[in-house]
Every structure is written in structure tokens, then in C-alpha cells.
A tleap script that builds the chain and sets N, CA, C and O, in Angstrom:
source leaprc.protein.ff14SB
mol = sequence {
  NMET SER ASP ASP LEU LYS ASP LEU GLN LEU
  ILE THR GLN SER LYS TYR GLN LYS ALA GLN
  ALA SER MET GLN VAL VAL GLN MET GLU GLU
  ALA ARG LEU ARG GLY LEU LEU ALA GLU LEU
  THR GLU LYS GLU ASN ALA GLY ARG ASP ALA
  LEU ALA GLU ASP SER ALA LEU GLN ARG THR
  GLY GLY ASP VAL ASN TRP LEU ARG TRP VAL
  ALA HIE SER ARG ARG ILE LEU ASN LEU GLN
  LEU ALA ASN VAL LEU VAL ARG LYS GLU ALA
  ALA PHE ARG ARG LEU GLN ALA GLU PHE GLY
  LYS ALA ASP VAL MET ASP ARG LEU VAL GLU
  GLU GLU ALA HIE ASN LYS ARG ALA GLU ARG
  GLN ALA LYS LEU ILE ASN SER ILE LEU ASP
  LEU SER LEU VAL SER ASP CGLN
}
set mol.1.N position { 4.605 -23.653 21.621 }
set mol.1.CA position { 5.212 -22.827 20.437 }
set mol.1.C position { 4.093 -22.503 19.975 }
set mol.1.O position { 4.035 -21.337 19.583 }
set mol.2.N position { 2.798 -23.359 19.837 }
set mol.2.CA position { 1.215 -22.537 19.485 }
set mol.2.C position { 1.065 -21.018 19.442 }
set mol.2.O position { 0.971 -20.231 18.500 }
set mol.3.N position { 1.075 -20.814 21.162 }
set mol.3.CA position { 1.026 -19.446 21.176 }
set mol.3.C position { 2.486 -18.823 20.809 }
set mol.3.O position { 2.410 -17.649 20.447 }
set mol.4.N position { 3.627 -19.298 20.826 }
set mol.4.CA position { 4.417 -18.064 20.426 }
set mol.4.C position { 4.378 -17.970 19.214 }
set mol.4.O position { 4.962 -16.933 18.901 }
set mol.5.N position { 3.815 -18.755 17.914 }
set mol.5.CA position { 3.521 -18.626 16.574 }
set mol.5.C position { 2.189 -17.875 16.383 }
set mol.5.O position { 1.913 -17.239 15.366 }
set mol.6.N position { 1.231 -18.036 17.670 }
set mol.6.CA position { 0.351 -16.926 17.343 }
set mol.6.C position { 0.783 -15.951 17.668 }
set mol.6.O position { 0.621 -15.351 16.606 }
set mol.7.N position { 1.434 -14.932 18.590 }
set mol.7.CA position { 1.743 -13.975 18.924 }
set mol.7.C position { 2.801 -13.413 18.109 }
set mol.7.O position { 2.951 -12.191 18.117 }
set mol.8.N position { 3.833 -14.424 17.146 }
set mol.8.CA position { 4.502 -14.047 15.773 }
set mol.8.C position { 3.459 -13.725 14.997 }
set mol.8.O position { 3.426 -12.496 14.939 }
set mol.9.N position { 2.757 -14.106 14.492 }
set mol.9.CA position { 1.943 -13.870 13.450 }
set mol.9.C position { 0.875 -12.600 13.469 }
set mol.9.O position { 0.370 -11.856 12.628 }
set mol.10.N position { 0.815 -12.791 15.024 }
set mol.10.CA position { -0.188 -11.646 15.036 }
set mol.10.C position { 0.414 -10.152 14.952 }
set mol.10.O position { -0.235 -9.190 14.541 }
set mol.11.N position { 2.011 -10.085 15.488 }
set mol.11.CA position { 3.064 -8.837 15.435 }
set mol.11.C position { 3.023 -8.637 13.854 }
set mol.11.O position { 2.429 -7.668 13.380 }
set mol.12.N position { 3.548 -9.400 13.199 }
set mol.12.CA position { 3.478 -9.796 12.079 }
set mol.12.C position { 2.358 -9.131 10.882 }
set mol.12.O position { 2.578 -8.363 9.945 }
set mol.13.N position { 1.085 -9.780 11.354 }
set mol.13.CA position { -0.244 -8.952 10.853 }
set mol.13.C position { -0.551 -7.745 11.078 }
set mol.13.O position { -1.422 -7.169 10.426 }
set mol.14.N position { 0.333 -7.009 12.342 }
set mol.14.CA position { -0.001 -5.470 12.592 }
set mol.14.C position { 0.913 -5.009 12.048 }
set mol.14.O position { 0.628 -3.945 11.498 }
set mol.15.N position { 2.100 -5.373 11.914 }
set mol.15.CA position { 3.171 -4.638 11.000 }
set mol.15.C position { 2.581 -4.369 9.412 }
set mol.15.O position { 2.432 -3.176 9.146 }
set mol.16.N position { 2.269 -5.230 8.452 }
set mol.16.CA position { 1.556 -5.405 7.800 }
set mol.16.C position { 0.444 -4.371 6.803 }
set mol.16.O position { 0.403 -3.871 5.678 }
set mol.17.N position { -0.418 -4.455 8.119 }
set mol.17.CA position { -1.343 -3.604 8.121 }
set mol.17.C position { -0.668 -2.160 8.130 }
set mol.17.O position { -0.890 -1.279 7.299 }
set mol.18.N position { 0.354 -2.061 9.418 }
set mol.18.CA position { 0.867 -0.593 8.876 }
set mol.18.C position { 1.228 -0.065 7.976 }
set mol.18.O position { 1.148 1.146 7.768 }
set mol.19.N position { 1.780 -1.041 7.147 }
set mol.19.CA position { 2.589 -0.721 5.979 }
set mol.19.C position { 1.211 -0.428 5.415 }
set mol.19.O position { 0.912 0.764 5.488 }
set mol.20.N position { 0.600 -0.959 5.051 }
set mol.20.CA position { -0.491 -0.626 4.299 }
set mol.20.C position { -1.175 0.199 4.363 }
set mol.20.O position { -1.936 0.328 3.404 }
set mol.21.N position { -1.278 1.159 5.460 }
set mol.21.CA position { -1.715 2.279 6.054 }
set mol.21.C position { -0.627 3.399 5.432 }
set mol.21.O position { -1.037 4.412 4.865 }
set mol.22.N position { 0.075 3.256 5.514 }
set mol.22.CA position { 2.202 3.983 5.191 }
set mol.22.C position { 1.296 4.592 3.785 }
set mol.22.O position { 0.892 5.675 3.364 }
set mol.23.N position { 1.271 2.616 3.241 }
set mol.23.CA position { 0.833 3.014 1.834 }
set mol.23.C position { -0.278 3.958 1.243 }
set mol.23.O position { -0.173 4.705 0.270 }
set mol.24.N position { -1.062 3.809 1.828 }
set mol.24.CA position { -2.705 4.223 1.408 }
set mol.24.C position { -2.048 6.006 1.670 }
set mol.24.O position { -2.280 6.736 0.706 }
set mol.25.N position { -1.374 6.606 2.729 }
set mol.25.CA position { -1.596 8.274 2.984 }
set mol.25.C position { -0.261 8.778 1.842 }
set mol.25.O position { -0.058 9.975 1.639 }
set mol.26.N position { 0.567 7.701 1.169 }
set mol.26.CA position { 0.697 8.342 0.533 }
set mol.26.C position { 0.815 7.989 -0.879 }
set mol.26.O position { 1.656 8.335 -1.709 }
set mol.27.N position { -0.321 7.140 -0.987 }
set mol.27.CA position { -1.425 6.857 -3.202 }
set mol.27.C position { -2.410 8.232 -2.691 }
set mol.27.O position { -2.830 8.635 -3.776 }
set mol.28.N position { -2.844 8.918 -1.892 }
set mol.28.CA position { -3.619 9.738 -1.096 }
set mol.28.C position { -2.908 11.254 -1.545 }
set mol.28.O position { -3.461 12.150 -2.184 }
set mol.29.N position { -1.667 11.241 -1.061 }
set mol.29.CA position { -1.030 12.555 -1.623 }
set mol.29.C position { -0.845 12.167 -2.793 }
set mol.29.O position { -1.461 12.970 -3.493 }
set mol.30.N position { -0.152 11.081 -3.717 }
set mol.30.CA position { 0.059 11.272 -4.756 }
set mol.30.C position { -1.296 11.673 -5.674 }
set mol.30.O position { -1.078 12.045 -6.827 }
set mol.31.N position { -2.309 11.626 -5.328 }
set mol.31.CA position { -3.626 11.233 -5.893 }
set mol.31.C position { -4.540 12.979 -5.997 }
set mol.31.O position { -5.193 13.490 -6.907 }
set mol.32.N position { -4.097 13.564 -4.324 }
set mol.32.CA position { -3.976 15.059 -4.268 }
set mol.32.C position { -3.235 16.040 -5.589 }
set mol.32.O position { -3.654 16.914 -6.349 }
set mol.33.N position { -1.553 15.155 -5.307 }
set mol.33.CA position { -0.730 16.465 -6.595 }
set mol.33.C position { -1.086 16.350 -7.616 }
set mol.33.O position { -1.216 17.384 -8.271 }
set mol.34.N position { -1.413 15.057 -8.244 }
set mol.34.CA position { -2.272 14.754 -10.027 }
set mol.34.C position { -3.355 15.745 -10.094 }
set mol.34.O position { -3.447 16.681 -10.888 }
set mol.35.N position { -4.406 15.309 -8.867 }
set mol.35.CA position { -5.650 16.314 -9.308 }
set mol.35.C position { -5.230 17.723 -9.204 }
set mol.35.O position { -5.880 18.557 -9.835 }
set mol.36.N position { -3.986 18.181 -8.316 }
set mol.36.CA position { -4.148 19.352 -8.751 }
set mol.36.C position { -3.480 19.837 -9.757 }
set mol.36.O position { -3.626 20.973 -10.210 }
set mol.37.N position { -2.139 18.369 -10.456 }
set mol.37.CA position { -1.646 19.010 -11.622 }
set mol.37.C position { -2.979 19.280 -12.808 }
set mol.37.O position { -3.137 20.375 -13.348 }
set mol.38.N position { -4.019 17.875 -13.126 }
set mol.38.CA position { -5.134 18.213 -13.440 }
set mol.38.C position { -5.828 19.893 -13.408 }
set mol.38.O position { -5.877 20.551 -14.447 }
set mol.39.N position { -6.144 20.235 -12.577 }
set mol.39.CA position { -6.708 21.344 -12.234 }
set mol.39.C position { -6.025 22.713 -12.703 }
set mol.39.O position { -6.499 23.654 -13.340 }
set mol.40.N position { -4.646 22.483 -12.127 }
set mol.40.CA position { -3.654 23.469 -13.101 }
set mol.40.C position { -3.988 23.215 -14.544 }
set mol.40.O position { -4.735 24.023 -15.096 }
set mol.41.N position { -3.615 22.389 -15.089 }
set mol.41.CA position { -3.806 22.179 -17.192 }
set mol.41.C position { -5.197 23.019 -17.319 }
set mol.41.O position { -5.375 23.915 -18.145 }
set mol.42.N position { -6.316 22.501 -16.196 }
set mol.42.CA position { -7.376 22.844 -17.004 }
set mol.42.C position { -7.041 24.847 -16.751 }
set mol.42.O position { -7.143 25.712 -17.621 }
set mol.43.N position { -6.869 24.928 -16.113 }
set mol.43.CA position { -6.748 26.513 -15.638 }
set mol.43.C position { -5.761 27.233 -16.573 }
set mol.43.O position { -5.672 28.460 -16.613 }
set mol.44.N position { -5.153 26.540 -17.192 }
set mol.44.CA position { -3.819 27.271 -18.144 }
set mol.44.C position { -4.436 26.816 -19.434 }
set mol.44.O position { -4.001 27.424 -20.412 }
set mol.45.N position { -5.191 26.053 -19.640 }
set mol.45.CA position { -6.037 25.836 -20.590 }
set mol.45.C position { -7.203 27.456 -21.219 }
set mol.45.O position { -7.290 28.015 -22.312 }
set mol.46.N position { -7.966 27.721 -19.726 }
set mol.46.CA position { -8.585 28.477 -19.177 }
set mol.46.C position { -8.160 29.686 -19.598 }
set mol.46.O position { -8.856 30.551 -20.130 }
set mol.47.N position { -7.259 29.724 -19.406 }
set mol.47.CA position { -6.148 31.012 -19.155 }
set mol.47.C position { -5.248 31.584 -20.571 }
set mol.47.O position { -4.708 32.665 -20.805 }
set mol.48.N position { -5.383 30.223 -21.420 }
set mol.48.CA position { -4.712 30.777 -22.697 }
set mol.48.C position { -5.651 31.036 -23.324 }
set mol.48.O position { -5.337 32.105 -23.848 }
set mol.49.N position { -7.219 30.638 -23.845 }
set mol.49.CA position { -8.206 31.149 -24.342 }
set mol.49.C position { -8.675 32.720 -23.917 }
set mol.49.O position { -8.935 33.620 -24.715 }
set mol.50.N position { -8.711 32.799 -22.460 }
set mol.50.CA position { -8.628 34.230 -21.725 }
set mol.50.C position { -7.389 35.246 -22.208 }
set mol.50.O position { -7.460 36.467 -22.351 }
set mol.51.N position { -6.763 34.774 -22.321 }
set mol.51.CA position { -5.373 35.319 -23.022 }
set mol.51.C position { -5.403 35.904 -24.780 }
set mol.51.O position { -5.110 37.026 -25.193 }
set mol.52.N position { -5.707 35.105 -25.296 }
set mol.52.CA position { -5.867 35.396 -26.260 }
set mol.52.C position { -6.952 36.254 -26.983 }
set mol.52.O position { -6.801 36.902 -28.018 }
set mol.53.N position { -8.195 36.111 -26.143 }
set mol.53.CA position { -9.309 37.332 -26.317 }
set mol.53.C position { -8.566 38.690 -25.310 }
set mol.53.O position { -9.210 39.596 -24.781 }
set mol.54.N position { -7.781 38.591 -25.279 }
set mol.54.CA position { -7.425 39.643 -24.404 }
set mol.54.C position { -6.143 40.345 -24.603 }
set mol.54.O position { -5.065 40.044 -24.090 }
set mol.55.N position { -6.484 41.673 -25.709 }
set mol.55.CA position { -5.227 42.308 -26.105 }
set mol.55.C position { -4.447 43.187 -25.124 }
set mol.55.O position { -3.226 43.329 -25.203 }
set mol.56.N position { -5.464 43.959 -23.893 }
set mol.56.CA position { -5.014 44.716 -22.893 }
set mol.56.C position { -3.547 43.986 -21.751 }
set mol.56.O position { -2.551 44.407 -21.162 }
set mol.57.N position { -4.135 42.933 -21.937 }
set mol.57.CA position { -3.158 41.774 -20.987 }
set mol.57.C position { -2.238 41.344 -21.749 }
set mol.57.O position { -1.142 41.027 -21.285 }
set mol.58.N position { -2.511 41.261 -23.001 }
set mol.58.CA position { -1.054 40.800 -23.970 }
set mol.58.C position { -0.020 42.326 -23.970 }
set mol.58.O position { 1.193 42.153 -24.093 }
set mol.59.N position { -0.506 43.640 -23.844 }
set mol.59.CA position { 0.336 44.948 -24.071 }
set mol.59.C position { 0.830 44.685 -22.297 }
set mol.59.O position { 2.019 44.939 -22.106 }
set mol.60.N position { 0.379 44.418 -21.585 }
set mol.60.CA position { 0.972 44.848 -20.020 }
set mol.60.C position { 1.922 44.035 -19.724 }
set mol.60.O position { 2.747 44.337 -18.862 }
set mol.61.N position { 1.991 42.246 -20.744 }
set mol.61.CA position { 2.712 41.469 -19.966 }
set mol.61.C position { 1.938 40.652 -19.183 }
set mol.61.O position { 2.659 39.964 -18.460 }
set mol.62.N position { 0.669 40.426 -19.014 }
set mol.62.CA position { -0.272 39.744 -18.255 }
set mol.62.C position { 0.156 38.338 -18.633 }
set mol.62.O position { 0.556 37.401 -17.942 }
set mol.63.N position { -0.091 38.503 -20.217 }
set mol.63.CA position { -0.009 37.045 -20.279 }
set mol.63.C position { 1.473 36.304 -19.947 }
set mol.63.O position { 1.335 35.131 -19.602 }
set mol.64.N position { 2.501 36.663 -19.980 }
set mol.64.CA position { 3.618 36.232 -19.931 }
set mol.64.C position { 3.880 36.106 -18.083 }
set mol.64.O position { 4.609 35.355 -17.434 }
set mol.65.N position { 2.963 37.160 -17.674 }
set mol.65.CA position { 3.380 36.456 -16.352 }
set mol.65.C position { 2.054 35.606 -15.508 }
set mol.65.O position { 1.971 35.341 -14.308 }
set mol.66.N position { 1.288 35.368 -16.397 }
set mol.66.CA position { 0.476 33.839 -16.204 }
set mol.66.C position { 0.789 33.123 -16.201 }
set mol.66.O position { 0.746 32.331 -15.260 }
set mol.67.N position { 1.373 32.935 -17.401 }
set mol.67.CA position { 2.463 31.668 -18.119 }
set mol.67.C position { 2.955 31.750 -17.648 }
set mol.67.O position { 3.529 30.671 -17.792 }
set mol.68.N position { 3.671 32.423 -16.637 }
set mol.68.CA position { 5.186 32.171 -15.775 }
set mol.68.C position { 5.028 31.877 -14.822 }
set mol.68.O position { 5.940 31.299 -14.232 }
set mol.69.N position { 3.731 32.133 -14.149 }
set mol.69.CA position { 3.368 31.759 -12.899 }
set mol.69.C position { 2.589 30.505 -13.268 }
set mol.69.O position { 2.665 29.825 -12.245 }
set mol.70.N position { 1.934 29.873 -14.099 }
set mol.70.CA position { 1.482 28.366 -14.574 }
set mol.70.C position { 2.666 27.473 -14.153 }
set mol.70.O position { 2.622 26.632 -13.256 }
set mol.71.N position { 3.873 27.811 -15.025 }
set mol.71.CA position { 5.147 26.428 -15.205 }
set mol.71.C position { 5.926 26.603 -13.828 }
set mol.71.O position { 6.656 25.733 -13.354 }
set mol.72.N position { 5.622 28.110 -13.122 }
set mol.72.CA position { 6.520 27.519 -11.783 }
set mol.72.C position { 5.261 26.567 -10.687 }
set mol.72.O position { 5.486 25.777 -9.770 }
set mol.73.N position { 4.293 26.927 -11.110 }
set mol.73.CA position { 3.622 26.074 -10.153 }
set mol.73.C position { 3.111 24.472 -10.840 }
set mol.73.O position { 2.615 23.429 -10.414 }
set mol.74.N position { 3.383 24.798 -11.599 }
set mol.74.CA position { 3.594 22.966 -12.285 }
set mol.74.C position { 4.920 22.261 -11.836 }
set mol.74.O position { 5.027 21.068 -11.551 }
set mol.75.N position { 6.425 23.697 -11.815 }
set mol.75.CA position { 7.428 22.853 -11.519 }
set mol.75.C position { 7.569 22.167 -10.051 }
set mol.75.O position { 8.241 21.164 -9.808 }
set mol.76.N position { 6.690 23.020 -8.995 }
set mol.76.CA position { 6.689 23.171 -7.355 }
set mol.76.C position { 5.385 21.888 -7.624 }
set mol.76.O position { 5.466 20.911 -6.879 }
set mol.77.N position { 4.311 21.904 -8.587 }
set mol.77.CA position { 3.649 20.413 -7.789 }
set mol.77.C position { 4.220 19.064 -8.586 }
set mol.77.O position { 3.704 18.006 -8.224 }
set mol.78.N position { 5.512 18.968 -9.923 }
set mol.78.CA position { 5.867 17.750 -10.357 }
set mol.78.C position { 7.127 17.548 -8.959 }
set mol.78.O position { 7.194 16.404 -8.510 }
set mol.79.N position { 7.898 18.420 -8.435 }
set mol.79.CA position { 8.579 18.474 -8.076 }
set mol.79.C position { 8.426 17.702 -6.367 }
set mol.79.O position { 9.132 17.020 -5.624 }
set mol.80.N position { 7.392 18.162 -6.357 }
set mol.80.CA position { 6.254 17.558 -4.789 }
set mol.80.C position { 6.018 16.362 -5.342 }
set mol.80.O position { 6.527 15.439 -4.706 }
set mol.81.N position { 5.251 15.961 -6.582 }
set mol.81.CA position { 4.854 14.930 -6.820 }
set mol.81.C position { 6.293 13.468 -7.027 }
set mol.81.O position { 6.029 12.271 -6.910 }
set mol.82.N position { 7.477 13.934 -7.287 }
set mol.82.CA position { 8.341 13.084 -8.557 }
set mol.82.C position { 8.762 12.785 -6.484 }
set mol.82.O position { 9.418 11.750 -6.374 }
set mol.83.N position { 8.501 13.455 -5.113 }
set mol.83.CA position { 9.081 13.688 -3.949 }
set mol.83.C position { 8.292 12.318 -3.364 }
set mol.83.O position { 8.810 11.405 -2.720 }
set mol.84.N position { 6.921 12.444 -3.769 }
set mol.84.CA position { 5.671 11.570 -3.405 }
set mol.84.C position { 5.999 10.042 -4.033 }
set mol.84.O position { 6.181 8.978 -3.441 }
set mol.85.N position { 6.000 10.300 -5.193 }
set mol.85.CA position { 6.846 8.696 -6.297 }
set mol.85.C position { 7.637 8.307 -4.667 }
set mol.85.O position { 7.164 7.815 -3.642 }
set mol.86.N position { 8.867 8.733 -4.978 }
set mol.86.CA position { 9.976 8.548 -4.501 }
set mol.86.C position { 9.540 7.343 -2.743 }
set mol.86.O position { 10.013 6.255 -2.416 }
set mol.87.N position { 8.702 8.052 -2.186 }
set mol.87.CA position { 7.972 8.062 -0.766 }
set mol.87.C position { 7.297 6.497 -1.640 }
set mol.87.O position { 7.720 5.422 -1.215 }
set mol.88.N position { 6.664 6.487 -2.373 }
set mol.88.CA position { 5.414 5.565 -2.524 }
set mol.88.C position { 6.406 4.648 -3.005 }
set mol.88.O position { 5.900 3.583 -2.652 }
set mol.89.N position { 7.896 4.237 -3.795 }
set mol.89.CA position { 8.836 3.144 -3.737 }
set mol.89.C position { 8.721 2.294 -2.570 }
set mol.89.O position { 8.367 1.129 -2.396 }
set mol.90.N position { 9.150 3.280 -1.786 }
set mol.90.CA position { 9.694 3.110 -0.427 }
set mol.90.C position { 8.962 1.759 -0.117 }
set mol.90.O position { 9.108 0.537 -0.094 }
set mol.91.N position { 7.908 2.980 0.150 }
set mol.91.CA position { 6.017 2.596 0.633 }
set mol.91.C position { 6.371 0.766 0.510 }
set mol.91.O position { 6.487 -0.130 1.347 }
set mol.92.N position { 6.451 0.832 -0.955 }
set mol.92.CA position { 5.536 -0.675 -1.333 }
set mol.92.C position { 7.054 -1.415 -1.447 }
set mol.92.O position { 6.917 -2.594 -1.120 }
set mol.93.N position { 8.128 -1.180 -1.721 }
set mol.93.CA position { 8.495 -2.304 -0.962 }
set mol.93.C position { 8.598 -2.877 0.033 }
set mol.93.O position { 9.009 -4.029 0.176 }
set mol.94.N position { 8.207 -2.084 0.906 }
set mol.94.CA position { 8.175 -2.278 2.607 }
set mol.94.C position { 6.892 -3.208 3.118 }
set mol.94.O position { 6.718 -3.687 4.239 }
set mol.95.N position { 6.039 -3.312 1.920 }
set mol.95.CA position { 4.355 -3.249 1.853 }
set mol.95.C position { 5.137 -5.149 1.616 }
set mol.95.O position { 4.977 -6.195 2.245 }
set mol.96.N position { 5.716 -4.884 0.765 }
set mol.96.CA position { 5.701 -6.113 -0.115 }
set mol.96.C position { 6.623 -7.394 0.836 }
set mol.96.O position { 6.530 -8.620 0.778 }
set mol.97.N position { 7.587 -6.425 1.763 }
set mol.97.CA position { 8.612 -7.303 2.382 }
set mol.97.C position { 7.331 -7.630 3.630 }
set mol.97.O position { 6.922 -8.784 3.506 }
set mol.98.N position { 6.839 -7.084 4.444 }
set mol.98.CA position { 5.499 -6.907 5.769 }
set mol.98.C position { 4.586 -8.083 5.384 }
set mol.98.O position { 4.285 -9.111 5.991 }
set mol.99.N position { 4.291 -7.664 4.345 }
set mol.99.CA position { 3.350 -9.341 3.219 }
set mol.99.C position { 4.113 -10.554 3.114 }
set mol.99.O position { 3.744 -11.667 3.487 }
set mol.100.N position { 5.156 -10.265 2.601 }
set mol.100.CA position { 6.085 -12.156 2.997 }
set mol.100.C position { 5.940 -12.638 4.007 }
set mol.100.O position { 5.583 -13.791 4.249 }
set mol.101.N position { 6.271 -11.587 4.901 }
set mol.101.CA position { 6.566 -12.009 6.496 }
set mol.101.C position { 5.369 -12.422 7.291 }
set mol.101.O position { 5.597 -13.264 8.159 }
set mol.102.N position { 4.149 -12.001 7.171 }
set mol.102.CA position { 3.066 -12.149 6.997 }
set mol.102.C position { 2.588 -12.995 6.628 }
set mol.102.O position { 1.835 -13.331 7.542 }
set mol.103.N position { 2.422 -13.990 5.452 }
set mol.103.CA position { 2.336 -15.076 4.721 }
set mol.103.C position { 3.299 -16.114 5.038 }
set mol.103.O position { 2.805 -17.193 5.367 }
set mol.104.N position { 4.438 -16.036 5.013 }
set mol.104.CA position { 4.895 -16.623 5.539 }
set mol.104.C position { 4.417 -17.591 7.285 }
set mol.104.O position { 4.019 -18.738 7.487 }
set mol.105.N position { 4.756 -16.277 8.338 }
set mol.105.CA position { 3.982 -16.878 9.436 }
set mol.105.C position { 1.973 -17.577 9.423 }
set mol.105.O position { 1.421 -18.425 10.124 }
set mol.106.N position { 1.473 -16.732 8.326 }
set mol.106.CA position { 0.242 -17.879 7.918 }
set mol.106.C position { 0.100 -18.901 7.781 }
set mol.106.O position { -0.806 -19.591 8.250 }
set mol.107.N position { 1.181 -19.296 6.942 }
set mol.107.CA position { 1.170 -20.629 6.760 }
set mol.107.C position { 1.701 -21.494 7.599 }
set mol.107.O position { 1.123 -22.553 7.838 }
set mol.108.N position { 3.271 -21.065 8.357 }
set mol.108.CA position { 3.349 -21.493 9.342 }
set mol.108.C position { 2.550 -21.981 10.151 }
set mol.108.O position { 2.535 -23.166 10.483 }
set mol.109.N position { 1.531 -20.795 10.697 }
set mol.109.CA position { 0.490 -21.358 11.830 }
set mol.109.C position { -0.105 -22.207 11.429 }
set mol.109.O position { -0.377 -23.172 12.144 }
set mol.110.N position { -0.568 -22.100 9.917 }
set mol.110.CA position { -1.809 -23.453 9.312 }
set mol.110.C position { -0.965 -25.000 9.586 }
set mol.110.O position { -1.408 -26.092 9.939 }
set mol.111.N position { 0.486 -24.527 9.240 }
set mol.111.CA position { 1.328 -25.872 8.410 }
set mol.111.C position { 0.816 -26.686 10.124 }
set mol.111.O position { 0.405 -27.846 10.166 }
set mol.112.N position { 0.953 -25.838 11.335 }
set mol.112.CA position { 1.332 -26.267 12.854 }
set mol.112.C position { 0.097 -27.155 13.146 }
set mol.112.O position { 0.152 -28.255 13.697 }
set mol.113.N position { -1.262 -26.403 12.612 }
set mol.113.CA position { -2.129 -27.028 13.091 }
set mol.113.C position { -2.683 -28.086 12.591 }
set mol.113.O position { -3.310 -28.990 13.142 }
set mol.114.N position { -2.257 -27.812 10.911 }
set mol.114.CA position { -2.110 -29.021 10.523 }
set mol.114.C position { -1.475 -30.523 11.161 }
set mol.114.O position { -2.024 -31.603 11.381 }
set mol.115.N position { -0.304 -30.126 11.308 }
set mol.115.CA position { 0.949 -30.995 12.071 }
set mol.115.C position { 0.014 -31.282 13.499 }
set mol.115.O position { 0.111 -32.445 13.891 }
set mol.116.N position { -0.513 -30.753 13.991 }
set mol.116.CA position { -1.350 -31.363 15.124 }
set mol.116.C position { -2.470 -32.409 15.304 }
set mol.116.O position { -2.697 -33.425 15.961 }
set mol.117.N position { -3.209 -31.411 14.120 }
set mol.117.CA position { -4.370 -32.396 13.676 }
set mol.117.C position { -3.858 -33.545 13.470 }
set mol.117.O position { -4.432 -34.468 14.048 }
set mol.118.N position { -2.971 -33.805 12.842 }
set mol.118.CA position { -2.590 -35.051 12.193 }
set mol.118.C position { -1.922 -35.948 13.605 }
set mol.118.O position { -2.280 -37.097 13.863 }
set mol.119.N position { -1.114 -35.336 14.260 }
set mol.119.CA position { -0.672 -36.292 15.315 }
set mol.119.C position { -2.299 -36.594 16.109 }
set mol.119.O position { -2.642 -37.763 16.287 }
set mol.120.N position { -2.974 -35.748 16.430 }
set mol.120.CA position { -4.029 -36.302 17.346 }
set mol.120.C position { -4.867 -37.184 16.709 }
set mol.120.O position { -5.605 -37.793 17.484 }
set mol.121.N position { -5.027 -37.529 15.169 }
set mol.121.CA position { -5.688 -38.417 14.513 }
set mol.121.C position { -5.144 -39.847 14.818 }
set mol.121.O position { -5.729 -40.914 15.002 }
set mol.122.N position { -3.661 -39.461 14.809 }
set mol.122.CA position { -2.763 -40.892 15.143 }
set mol.122.C position { -2.719 -41.489 16.246 }
set mol.122.O position { -2.661 -42.701 16.452 }
set mol.123.N position { -2.763 -40.104 17.426 }
set mol.123.CA position { -3.696 -40.930 18.008 }
set mol.123.C position { -4.790 -41.323 18.666 }
set mol.123.O position { -4.762 -41.712 19.834 }
set mol.124.N position { -5.753 -41.253 18.006 }
set mol.124.CA position { -6.802 -41.150 18.281 }
set mol.124.C position { -6.881 -42.893 17.633 }
set mol.124.O position { -7.340 -43.832 18.284 }
set mol.125.N position { -6.424 -42.976 16.492 }
set mol.125.CA position { -6.060 -44.463 15.090 }
set mol.125.C position { -5.541 -45.143 16.305 }
set mol.125.O position { -6.275 -45.999 16.797 }
set mol.126.N position { -4.381 -44.899 16.876 }
set mol.126.CA position { -3.608 -45.826 17.592 }
set mol.126.C position { -4.413 -46.496 19.287 }
set mol.126.O position { -4.314 -47.625 19.768 }
set mol.127.N position { -5.047 -45.470 19.737 }
set mol.127.CA position { -5.980 -45.916 20.773 }
set mol.127.C position { -7.385 -46.771 20.355 }
set mol.127.O position { -8.048 -47.480 21.112 }
set mol.128.N position { -7.658 -46.470 18.819 }
set mol.128.CA position { -8.535 -47.231 18.655 }
set mol.128.C position { -8.168 -48.697 18.288 }
set mol.128.O position { -8.888 -49.625 18.657 }
set mol.129.N position { -6.514 -48.988 17.216 }
set mol.129.CA position { -5.796 -50.412 17.238 }
set mol.129.C position { -5.738 -51.105 18.804 }
set mol.129.O position { -6.195 -52.192 19.157 }
set mol.130.N position { -5.013 -50.083 19.609 }
set mol.130.CA position { -5.114 -50.540 21.261 }
set mol.130.C position { -6.341 -51.510 21.944 }
set mol.130.O position { -6.421 -52.639 22.428 }
set mol.131.N position { -7.221 -50.388 21.685 }
set mol.131.CA position { -8.636 -51.056 21.891 }
set mol.131.C position { -8.829 -52.091 21.825 }
set mol.131.O position { -8.876 -52.895 22.756 }
set mol.132.N position { -9.059 -52.384 20.120 }
set mol.132.CA position { -9.378 -53.275 19.467 }
set mol.132.C position { -8.545 -54.595 20.162 }
set mol.132.O position { -8.985 -55.067 21.210 }
set mol.133.N position { -7.654 -55.010 19.700 }
set mol.133.CA position { -6.119 -55.645 20.167 }
set mol.133.C position { -7.017 -55.717 21.704 }
set mol.133.O position { -7.311 -56.911 21.760 }
set mol.134.N position { -7.400 -55.272 22.541 }
set mol.134.CA position { -7.858 -55.830 23.599 }
set mol.134.C position { -8.495 -56.543 23.795 }
set mol.134.O position { -8.116 -57.432 24.558 }
set mol.135.N position { -10.074 -56.608 23.142 }
set mol.135.CA position { -11.086 -56.669 23.027 }
set mol.135.C position { -10.710 -58.032 22.172 }
set mol.135.O position { -10.961 -59.104 22.722 }
set mol.136.N position { -10.308 -58.041 21.269 }
set mol.136.CA position { -10.089 -59.699 20.853 }
set mol.136.C position { -9.507 -60.736 21.706 }
set mol.136.O position { -9.817 -61.928 21.691 }
set mol.137.N position { -8.503 -60.085 22.565 }
set mol.137.CA position { -7.985 -61.214 23.340 }
set mol.137.C position { -8.712 -61.741 24.564 }
set mol.137.O position { -8.250 -62.693 25.194 }
savepdb mol mol.pdb
quit
């Protein structure tokens, strides 16, 4: 039974590690998108300052096009981020479930090892007692 439990423990640990890797990929994608959004905000602020000083861009509608492009880009990035956050939630739930399974398996293996140690100790004590009874006779 010990080998079966250890094999099962190995499988659950592998699934847990796979769930961790999945979560890490999603977190990296989230960080990338948040970075792009921050970059876009910086460009938007710099662009507004430049547009305020350039009346030619204002007359030709360049400022409106710029703001429209920024809004469109922000909308796309926010939609992508929303999708990633949905995936992150699902990955987190999978990770929790796999952690629970791995934790239970670790405890079962530990409990079995403890029981085997206790059984060996009991046998050893019994054999010592048997020897002492034999030597007393």
C-alpha cells in the first residue's frame, strides 16, 4: 500500500506543480497587460502635453484622432485584461483544488509512515518483553 500511496502522492504533486505553472503563465500575462496600460497612460499624458502646445494639431483634428486612438487602445487592453483575469480566477480555483489534494496526500503518506514506525516500535517492545520473559525463566 505504501508504494501505491507514494505513486498517488507523486501524481498529485505533479498536478499541483502543473496548476502552479498555469497560474504563473496567467500572472505573467496579467503583468504584461498592466504594464502596457501603464505605458499607454504615460503616452497619453505626454501626448496631451504636446497637443496643448501644438495648435496645428488641434486645427487639423490630430488631437481628436490621438485621443480616439488612446481610448481605442485602452479599451482593447482592458478587454484583454478582463479575459486574463477570468482565466486567472479559474487557474486560482484549480490551484486551490490541486493544493488541497496534494496536502491530503502528503498527510496520508506521513500518517502511514508514522503508523509503520509505531508498529515497528510495538513489535520491538514485544520482542524485548518476550526476551526478558524467556531469560527470567
